[in-house]
PDB file of C-alpha atoms in Angstrom:
ATOM      1  CA  ASN A   1       0.186  -0.106   0.155  1.00 73.00           C
ATOM      2  CA  ALA A   2       2.051   2.630  -1.307  1.00 83.00           C
ATOM      3  CA  GLY A   3      -0.151   5.706  -0.506  1.00 94.00           C
ATOM      4  CA  VAL A   4      -0.322   8.637  -2.477  1.00 97.00           C
ATOM      5  CA  THR A   5       2.767   8.741  -4.997  1.00 97.00           C
ATOM      6  CA  GLN A   6       4.303  11.719  -7.485  1.00 97.00           C
ATOM      7  CA  THR A   7       7.013  11.960  -9.969  1.00 96.00           C
ATOM      8  CA  PRO A   8       9.241  13.208 -10.519  1.00 97.00           C
ATOM      9  CA  LYS A   9      10.803  14.252  -7.017  1.00 96.00           C
ATOM     10  CA  PHE A  10      12.685  17.008  -8.320  1.00 96.00           C
ATOM     11  CA  GLN A  11      12.124  19.094 -11.702  1.00 97.00           C
ATOM     12  CA  VAL A  12      13.843  21.845 -13.057  1.00 97.00           C
ATOM     13  CA  LEU A  13      12.523  24.259 -16.227  1.00 97.00           C
ATOM     14  CA  LYS A  14      13.469  26.270 -18.274  1.00 97.00           C
ATOM     15  CA  THR A  15      11.199  29.654 -19.031  1.00 98.00           C
ATOM     16  CA  GLY A  16       8.635  28.663 -21.344  1.00 97.00           C
ATOM     17  CA  GLN A  17       9.132  24.741 -21.185  1.00 97.00           C
ATOM     18  CA  SER A  18       6.304  22.787 -20.590  1.00 97.00           C
ATOM     19  CA  MET A  19       5.582  19.720 -18.044  1.00 96.00           C
ATOM     20  CA  THR A  20       3.452  17.417 -15.876  1.00 98.00           C
ATOM     21  CA  LEU A  21       3.373  16.071 -13.111  1.00 98.00           C
ATOM     22  CA  GLN A  22       1.907  12.827 -11.832  1.00 97.00           C
ATOM     23  CA  CYS A  23       0.016  11.812  -9.088  1.00 98.00           C
ATOM     24  CA  ALA A  24      -1.384   8.184  -8.510  1.00 98.00           C
ATOM     25  CA  GLN A  25      -3.238   7.011  -4.921  1.00 97.00           C
ATOM     26  CA  ASP A  26      -3.838   3.310  -4.111  1.00 96.00           C
ATOM     27  CA  MET A  27      -6.038   3.595  -1.681  1.00 95.00           C
ATOM     28  CA  ASN A  28      -9.458   4.518  -3.875  1.00 95.00           C
ATOM     29  CA  HIS A  29     -10.461   7.633  -2.908  1.00 95.00           C
ATOM     30  CA  ASN A  30     -12.651   9.730  -4.699  1.00 95.00           C
ATOM     31  CA  SER A  31     -11.351  12.897  -4.484  1.00 95.00           C
ATOM     32  CA  MET A  32      -7.858  14.398  -5.429  1.00 96.00           C
ATOM     33  CA  TYR A  33      -5.711  17.942  -4.860  1.00 96.00           C
ATOM     34  CA  TRP A  34      -2.867  19.591  -6.070  1.00 97.00           C
ATOM     35  CA  TYR A  35      -1.496  22.375  -4.009  1.00 97.00           C
ATOM     36  CA  ARG A  36       1.804  24.272  -3.981  1.00 97.00           C
ATOM     37  CA  GLN A  37       4.268  25.452  -0.945  1.00 95.00           C
ATOM     38  CA  ASP A  38       5.731  28.692  -0.928  1.00 93.00           C
ATOM     39  CA  PRO A  39       8.171  30.054   2.241  1.00 86.00           C
ATOM     40  CA  GLY A  40       5.706  31.314   4.307  1.00 82.00           C
ATOM     41  CA  MET A  41       2.713  31.042   2.181  1.00 84.00           C
ATOM     42  CA  GLY A  42       1.446  28.004   3.801  1.00 86.00           C
ATOM     43  CA  LEU A  43      -0.109  25.446   0.875  1.00 93.00           C
ATOM     44  CA  ARG A  44      -2.751  26.411  -1.289  1.00 94.00           C
ATOM     45  CA  LEU A  45      -4.956  24.640  -3.494  1.00 94.00           C
ATOM     46  CA  ILE A  46      -4.455  24.914  -7.435  1.00 96.00           C
ATOM     47  CA  TYR A  47      -7.260  22.657  -8.851  1.00 96.00           C
ATOM     48  CA  TYR A  48      -9.044  20.062  -6.683  1.00 95.00           C
ATOM     49  CA  SER A  49     -11.611  16.714  -8.405  1.00 95.00           C
ATOM     50  CA  ALA A  50     -14.068  15.966  -6.427  1.00 92.00           C
ATOM     51  CA  SER A  51     -14.891  12.550  -8.046  1.00 92.00           C
ATOM     52  CA  GLU A  52     -13.148  10.913 -11.042  1.00 92.00           C
ATOM     53  CA  GLY A  53     -14.280  12.693 -14.266  1.00 91.00           C
ATOM     54  CA  THR A  54     -14.413  16.918 -12.865  1.00 93.00           C
ATOM     55  CA  THR A  55     -12.391  19.256 -11.809  1.00 95.00           C
ATOM     56  CA  ASP A  56     -11.981  23.176 -10.009  1.00 94.00           C
ATOM     57  CA  LYS A  57     -10.654  25.986  -9.708  1.00 94.00           C
ATOM     58  CA  GLY A  58      -8.720  26.336  -6.825  1.00 93.00           C
ATOM     59  CA  GLU A  59      -7.549  29.171  -5.159  1.00 91.00           C
ATOM     60  CA  VAL A  60      -4.758  29.676  -7.852  1.00 95.00           C
ATOM     61  CA  PRO A  61      -5.014  27.888 -10.961  1.00 96.00           C
ATOM     62  CA  ASN A  62      -3.876  30.675 -13.322  1.00 96.00           C
ATOM     63  CA  GLY A  63      -0.917  28.611 -15.552  1.00 96.00           C
ATOM     64  CA  TYR A  64      -2.182  25.775 -14.712  1.00 98.00           C
ATOM     65  CA  ASN A  65      -4.213  22.586 -16.483  1.00 97.00           C
ATOM     66  CA  VAL A  66      -5.186  19.015 -14.853  1.00 98.00           C
ATOM     67  CA  SER A  67      -6.603  15.720 -15.942  1.00 97.00           C
ATOM     68  CA  ARG A  68      -8.242  13.368 -13.620  1.00 96.00           C
ATOM     69  CA  LEU A  69      -7.244  10.227 -15.928  1.00 90.00           C
ATOM     70  CA  ASN A  70      -9.244   7.936 -14.060  1.00 95.00           C
ATOM     71  CA  LYS A  71      -9.918   7.447 -10.137  1.00 96.00           C
ATOM     72  CA  ARG A  72      -6.401   6.100  -9.300  1.00 97.00           C
ATOM     73  CA  GLU A  73      -4.525   9.301 -10.873  1.00 97.00           C
ATOM     74  CA  PHE A  74      -4.405  13.198 -11.272  1.00 98.00           C
ATOM     75  CA  SER A  75      -2.140  14.798 -13.250  1.00 98.00           C
ATOM     76  CA  LEU A  76      -0.989  18.677 -13.025  1.00 98.00           C
ATOM     77  CA  ARG A  77       0.147  19.996 -16.620  1.00 98.00           C
ATOM     78  CA  LEU A  78       1.863  23.650 -16.669  1.00 97.00           C
ATOM     79  CA  GLU A  79       2.115  24.490 -20.549  1.00 94.00           C
ATOM     80  CA  SER A  80       4.479  27.403 -20.310  1.00 96.00           C
ATOM     81  CA  ALA A  81       6.405  27.780 -17.034  1.00 96.00           C
ATOM     82  CA  ALA A  82       7.355  31.117 -15.171  1.00 97.00           C
ATOM     83  CA  PRO A  83       9.467  31.672 -12.827  1.00 97.00           C
ATOM     84  CA  SER A  84       6.413  32.618 -10.373  1.00 96.00           C
ATOM     85  CA  GLN A  85       5.639  28.585 -10.610  1.00 97.00           C
ATOM     86  CA  THR A  86       9.050  27.817  -8.583  1.00 97.00           C
ATOM     87  CA  SER A  87       7.649  26.340  -5.446  1.00 97.00           C
ATOM     88  CA  VAL A  88       7.341  22.930  -4.063  1.00 96.00           C
ATOM     89  CA  TYR A  89       3.953  20.680  -5.623  1.00 98.00           C
ATOM     90  CA  PHE A  90       1.567  18.189  -3.267  1.00 97.00           C
ATOM     91  CA  CYS A  91      -0.756  16.210  -4.277  1.00 97.00           C
ATOM     92  CA  ALA A  92      -3.471  14.859  -1.960  1.00 96.00           C
ATOM     93  CA  SER A  93      -6.481  12.405  -1.819  1.00 96.00           C
ATOM     94  CA  SER A  94      -9.180  11.798   0.344  1.00 94.00           C
ATOM     95  CA  GLU A  95     -12.350   9.921   0.549  1.00 90.00           C
ATOM     96  CA  LEU A  96     -14.180  12.761  -0.175  1.00 84.00           C
ATOM     97  CA  ALA A  97     -13.903  16.549  -0.817  1.00 83.00           C
ATOM     98  CA  GLY A  98     -15.534  19.512   1.519  1.00 79.00           C
ATOM     99  CA  SER A  99     -15.604  16.971   4.616  1.00 81.00           C
ATOM    100  CA  THR A 100     -14.044  16.027   7.974  1.00 81.00           C
ATOM    101  CA  ASP A 101     -12.177  12.810   5.891  1.00 85.00           C
ATOM    102  CA  THR A 102      -8.314  13.294   6.063  1.00 90.00           C
ATOM    103  CA  GLN A 103      -6.500  13.837   3.184  1.00 93.00           C
ATOM    104  CA  TYR A 104      -3.130  11.839   2.189  1.00 94.00           C
ATOM    105  CA  PHE A 105      -0.539  13.893   0.895  1.00 95.00           C
ATOM    106  CA  GLY A 106       2.732  12.737  -1.079  1.00 96.00           C
ATOM    107  CA  PRO A 107       5.895  13.455  -0.701  1.00 94.00           C
ATOM    108  CA  GLY A 108       6.124  16.304  -3.471  1.00 96.00           C
ATOM    109  CA  THR A 109       8.051  17.549  -6.173  1.00 97.00           C
ATOM    110  CA  ARG A 110      10.317  20.548  -5.979  1.00 96.00           C
ATOM    111  CA  LEU A 111      10.182  22.391  -9.013  1.00 97.00           C
ATOM    112  CA  THR A 112      12.590  24.963 -10.608  1.00 97.00           C
ATOM    113  CA  VAL A 113      11.828  27.427 -13.360  1.00 97.00           C
ATOM    114  CA  LEU A 114      14.860  29.374 -14.382  1.00 96.00           C
TER     115      LEU A 114
ATOM    116  CA  GLY B   1     -13.879  36.592   3.692  1.00 78.00           C
ATOM    117  CA  ASP B   2     -12.796  33.151   5.537  1.00 83.00           C
ATOM    118  CA  SER B   3      -9.154  33.053   6.897  1.00 89.00           C
ATOM    119  CA  VAL B   4      -6.928  31.396   9.567  1.00 93.00           C
ATOM    120  CA  THR B   5      -4.050  32.845  11.430  1.00 95.00           C
ATOM    121  CA  GLN B   6      -1.179  31.248  12.508  1.00 95.00           C
ATOM    122  CA  MET B   7       1.814  31.981  15.275  1.00 90.00           C
ATOM    123  CA  GLU B   8       4.260  32.681  13.048  1.00 87.00           C
ATOM    124  CA  GLY B   9       8.093  30.735  14.163  1.00 87.00           C
ATOM    125  CA  PRO B  10      10.002  29.601  14.218  1.00 95.00           C
ATOM    126  CA  VAL B  11       9.763  28.259  17.333  1.00 97.00           C
ATOM    127  CA  THR B  12      13.069  26.836  18.754  1.00 97.00           C
ATOM    128  CA  LEU B  13      12.558  24.758  22.665  1.00 97.00           C
ATOM    129  CA  SER B  14      14.173  22.308  24.681  1.00 98.00           C
ATOM    130  CA  GLU B  15      13.554  18.722  24.873  1.00 97.00           C
ATOM    131  CA  GLU B  16      10.656  18.519  27.520  1.00 97.00           C
ATOM    132  CA  ALA B  17       9.443  22.379  27.412  1.00 98.00           C
ATOM    133  CA  PHE B  18       5.540  23.221  27.010  1.00 98.00           C
ATOM    134  CA  LEU B  19       4.146  24.285  23.467  1.00 97.00           C
ATOM    135  CA  THR B  20       1.733  26.307  22.694  1.00 97.00           C
ATOM    136  CA  ILE B  21       0.968  27.707  18.984  1.00 97.00           C
ATOM    137  CA  ASN B  22      -1.750  29.756  18.420  1.00 97.00           C
ATOM    138  CA  CYS B  23      -4.607  29.316  15.496  1.00 97.00           C
ATOM    139  CA  THR B  24      -7.348  31.436  14.935  1.00 97.00           C
ATOM    140  CA  TYR B  25      -9.927  31.721  12.095  1.00 95.00           C
ATOM    141  CA  THR B  26     -12.647  34.236  10.775  1.00 93.00           C
ATOM    142  CA  ALA B  27     -15.414  31.898   9.271  1.00 89.00           C
ATOM    143  CA  THR B  28     -19.792  32.251   8.934  1.00 84.00           C
ATOM    144  CA  GLY B  29     -20.723  29.048  11.439  1.00 84.00           C
ATOM    145  CA  TYR B  30     -18.619  26.541  12.508  1.00 87.00           C
ATOM    146  CA  PRO B  31     -15.741  25.263  10.938  1.00 91.00           C
ATOM    147  CA  SER B  32     -14.237  21.300  11.338  1.00 93.00           C
ATOM    148  CA  LEU B  33     -10.763  22.044  12.522  1.00 95.00           C
ATOM    149  CA  PHE B  34      -7.586  20.384  11.630  1.00 96.00           C
ATOM    150  CA  TRP B  35      -3.694  20.362  12.936  1.00 97.00           C
ATOM    151  CA  TYR B  36      -1.556  18.484   9.866  1.00 97.00           C
ATOM    152  CA  VAL B  37       2.280  18.310  10.651  1.00 97.00           C
ATOM    153  CA  GLN B  38       5.388  18.179   7.938  1.00 95.00           C
ATOM    154  CA  TYR B  39       8.380  15.954   8.613  1.00 95.00           C
ATOM    155  CA  PRO B  40      12.131  17.230   7.031  1.00 92.00           C
ATOM    156  CA  GLY B  41      11.824  15.908   3.505  1.00 89.00           C
ATOM    157  CA  GLU B  42       7.966  14.769   3.407  1.00 90.00           C
ATOM    158  CA  GLY B  43       4.741  15.511   2.741  1.00 91.00           C
ATOM    159  CA  LEU B  44       2.198  16.361   5.245  1.00 94.00           C
ATOM    160  CA  GLN B  45       0.246  13.911   7.307  1.00 95.00           C
ATOM    161  CA  LEU B  46      -3.108  14.645   9.584  1.00 96.00           C
ATOM    162  CA  LEU B  47      -1.974  15.131  13.010  1.00 98.00           C
ATOM    163  CA  LEU B  48      -5.904  15.954  14.826  1.00 97.00           C
ATOM    164  CA  LYS B  49      -9.298  17.702  14.253  1.00 96.00           C
ATOM    165  CA  ALA B  50     -12.229  18.475  15.970  1.00 95.00           C
ATOM    166  CA  THR B  51     -15.277  18.474  13.988  1.00 93.00           C
ATOM    167  CA  LYS B  52     -17.301  20.952  16.378  1.00 91.00           C
ATOM    168  CA  ALA B  53     -17.432  23.448  19.235  1.00 91.00           C
ATOM    169  CA  ASP B  54     -15.904  21.657  22.921  1.00 93.00           C
ATOM    170  CA  ASP B  55     -14.164  19.184  21.035  1.00 95.00           C
ATOM    171  CA  LYS B  56     -10.570  18.013  21.920  1.00 97.00           C
ATOM    172  CA  GLY B  57      -8.448  16.280  19.228  1.00 97.00           C
ATOM    173  CA  SER B  58      -5.555  14.619  20.188  1.00 97.00           C
ATOM    174  CA  ASN B  59      -2.769  12.299  19.083  1.00 97.00           C
ATOM    175  CA  LYS B  60       0.583  11.708  19.838  1.00 96.00           C
ATOM    176  CA  GLY B  61       0.681  14.333  23.234  1.00 97.00           C
ATOM    177  CA  PHE B  62      -0.317  17.076  21.226  1.00 98.00           C
ATOM    178  CA  GLU B  63      -4.012  18.418  21.516  1.00 98.00           C
ATOM    179  CA  ALA B  64      -6.251  21.220  20.467  1.00 98.00           C
ATOM    180  CA  THR B  65      -9.592  22.162  22.016  1.00 96.00           C
ATOM    181  CA  TYR B  66     -12.069  23.397  19.436  1.00 96.00           C
ATOM    182  CA  ARG B  67     -13.125  26.919  20.968  1.00 95.00           C
ATOM    183  CA  LYS B  68     -15.651  29.075  19.325  1.00 92.00           C
ATOM    184  CA  GLU B  69     -16.125  31.461  21.794  1.00 93.00           C
ATOM    185  CA  THR B  70     -13.052  32.719  20.402  1.00 94.00           C
ATOM    186  CA  THR B  71     -12.839  31.416  17.645  1.00 95.00           C
ATOM    187  CA  SER B  72      -9.382  29.559  18.274  1.00 96.00           C
ATOM    188  CA  PHE B  73      -7.503  25.925  18.089  1.00 97.00           C
ATOM    189  CA  HIS B  74      -4.060  26.602  19.604  1.00 97.00           C
ATOM    190  CA  LEU B  75      -1.651  23.253  19.340  1.00 98.00           C
ATOM    191  CA  GLU B  76      -0.628  21.941  22.667  1.00 98.00           C
ATOM    192  CA  LYS B  77       1.966  19.747  24.115  1.00 98.00           C
ATOM    193  CA  GLY B  78       3.130  19.315  27.538  1.00 97.00           C
ATOM    194  CA  SER B  79       6.952  18.226  26.565  1.00 97.00           C
ATOM    195  CA  VAL B  80       8.062  18.424  23.617  1.00 98.00           C
ATOM    196  CA  GLN B  81      10.601  15.666  22.401  1.00 97.00           C
ATOM    197  CA  VAL B  82      13.444  16.001  19.077  1.00 97.00           C
ATOM    198  CA  SER B  83      11.505  13.763  17.265  1.00 97.00           C
ATOM    199  CA  ASP B  84       8.598  17.021  17.229  1.00 98.00           C
ATOM    200  CA  SER B  85      11.079  18.937  14.868  1.00 97.00           C
ATOM    201  CA  ALA B  86       8.891  19.807  11.772  1.00 97.00           C
ATOM    202  CA  VAL B  87       6.803  22.386  10.745  1.00 96.00           C
ATOM    203  CA  TYR B  88       2.848  22.532  11.989  1.00 97.00           C
ATOM    204  CA  PHE B  89      -0.019  23.718   9.476  1.00 96.00           C
ATOM    205  CA  CYS B  90      -3.424  24.555  10.932  1.00 96.00           C
ATOM    206  CA  ALA B  91      -6.334  24.131   8.722  1.00 95.00           C
ATOM    207  CA  PRO B  92     -10.051  24.868   8.968  1.00 94.00           C
ATOM    208  CA  LEU B  93     -12.135  23.460   6.738  1.00 91.00           C
ATOM    209  CA  LEU B  94     -13.314  26.913   5.353  1.00 87.00           C
ATOM    210  CA  SER B  95     -16.251  28.086   2.685  1.00 80.00           C
ATOM    211  CA  GLY B  96     -14.866  29.611  -0.731  1.00 71.00           C
ATOM    212  CA  ALA B  97     -15.709  29.072  -3.811  1.00 63.00           C
ATOM    213  CA  GLY B  98     -18.683  27.324  -4.010  1.00 68.00           C
ATOM    214  CA  SER B  99     -17.244  24.534  -1.756  1.00 78.00           C
ATOM    215  CA  TYR B 100     -15.221  23.879   1.379  1.00 84.00           C
ATOM    216  CA  GLN B 101     -12.070  23.182   1.287  1.00 88.00           C
ATOM    217  CA  LEU B 102      -8.774  23.267   4.071  1.00 91.00           C
ATOM    218  CA  THR B 103      -7.572  26.324   4.221  1.00 92.00           C
ATOM    219  CA  PHE B 104      -3.772  26.070   5.585  1.00 94.00           C
ATOM    220  CA  GLY B 105      -2.455  28.833   7.436  1.00 94.00           C
ATOM    221  CA  LYS B 106       1.396  29.781   6.851  1.00 94.00           C
ATOM    222  CA  GLY B 107       3.201  26.861   8.786  1.00 95.00           C
ATOM    223  CA  THR B 108       5.397  27.363  12.136  1.00 96.00           C
ATOM    224  CA  LYS B 109       8.243  25.675  11.733  1.00 96.00           C
ATOM    225  CA  LEU B 110       9.051  24.032  15.401  1.00 97.00           C
ATOM    226  CA  SER B 111      12.979  23.234  16.790  1.00 97.00           C
ATOM    227  CA  VAL B 112      13.250  20.797  19.447  1.00 98.00           C
ATOM    228  CA  ILE B 113      17.045  21.154  20.953  1.00 97.00           C
ATOM    229  CA  PRO B 114      18.663  18.293  23.192  1.00 95.00           C
TER     230      PRO B 114
END
């Protein structure tokens, strides 16, 4: 039981390049989330998927797109990376969005955009 | 709008010292309240939660009581250990953009020295 896994762990991009961050969970959870963590800012929600087939914007969606590929997988895409997107990205999952259910987090992806 | 304010760090304590990390929130109604912890190099994990007024959440020697009168959820531990060194996040479940989501405070970094 791996929980929530994320790939890659580290990535360096040049401004304007694109990339996709992958996330998968093996807990049969309905809801999945993407957050970014910046120094002194806590975690901010980028996008979430309450259930398979649905996605919704969070607090900071600009510059990102997401795909809920199936119940297990939720990817985050940067189409044209900018230095402001340098951050640590966390994927999380829970049984039910907007509830008291525990969110389980992956280990994170550290992204640097030059 | 709804928001959370958490005591800023960093906090440095000696082993066996008493810990308090303050957290207050602004919300319509009575949101469920959570503390998450992030150990070095890892993702976040749930530490404890309380879902209604006067509830006390507890785990690993940490406690927090839901105080609706003061809209607070302060984290306490009577005797910290070196292994408690981590970043702690207060996270109420707040309303925004038509849904309820965890809203993370900025985090408080705790360092415990022997």
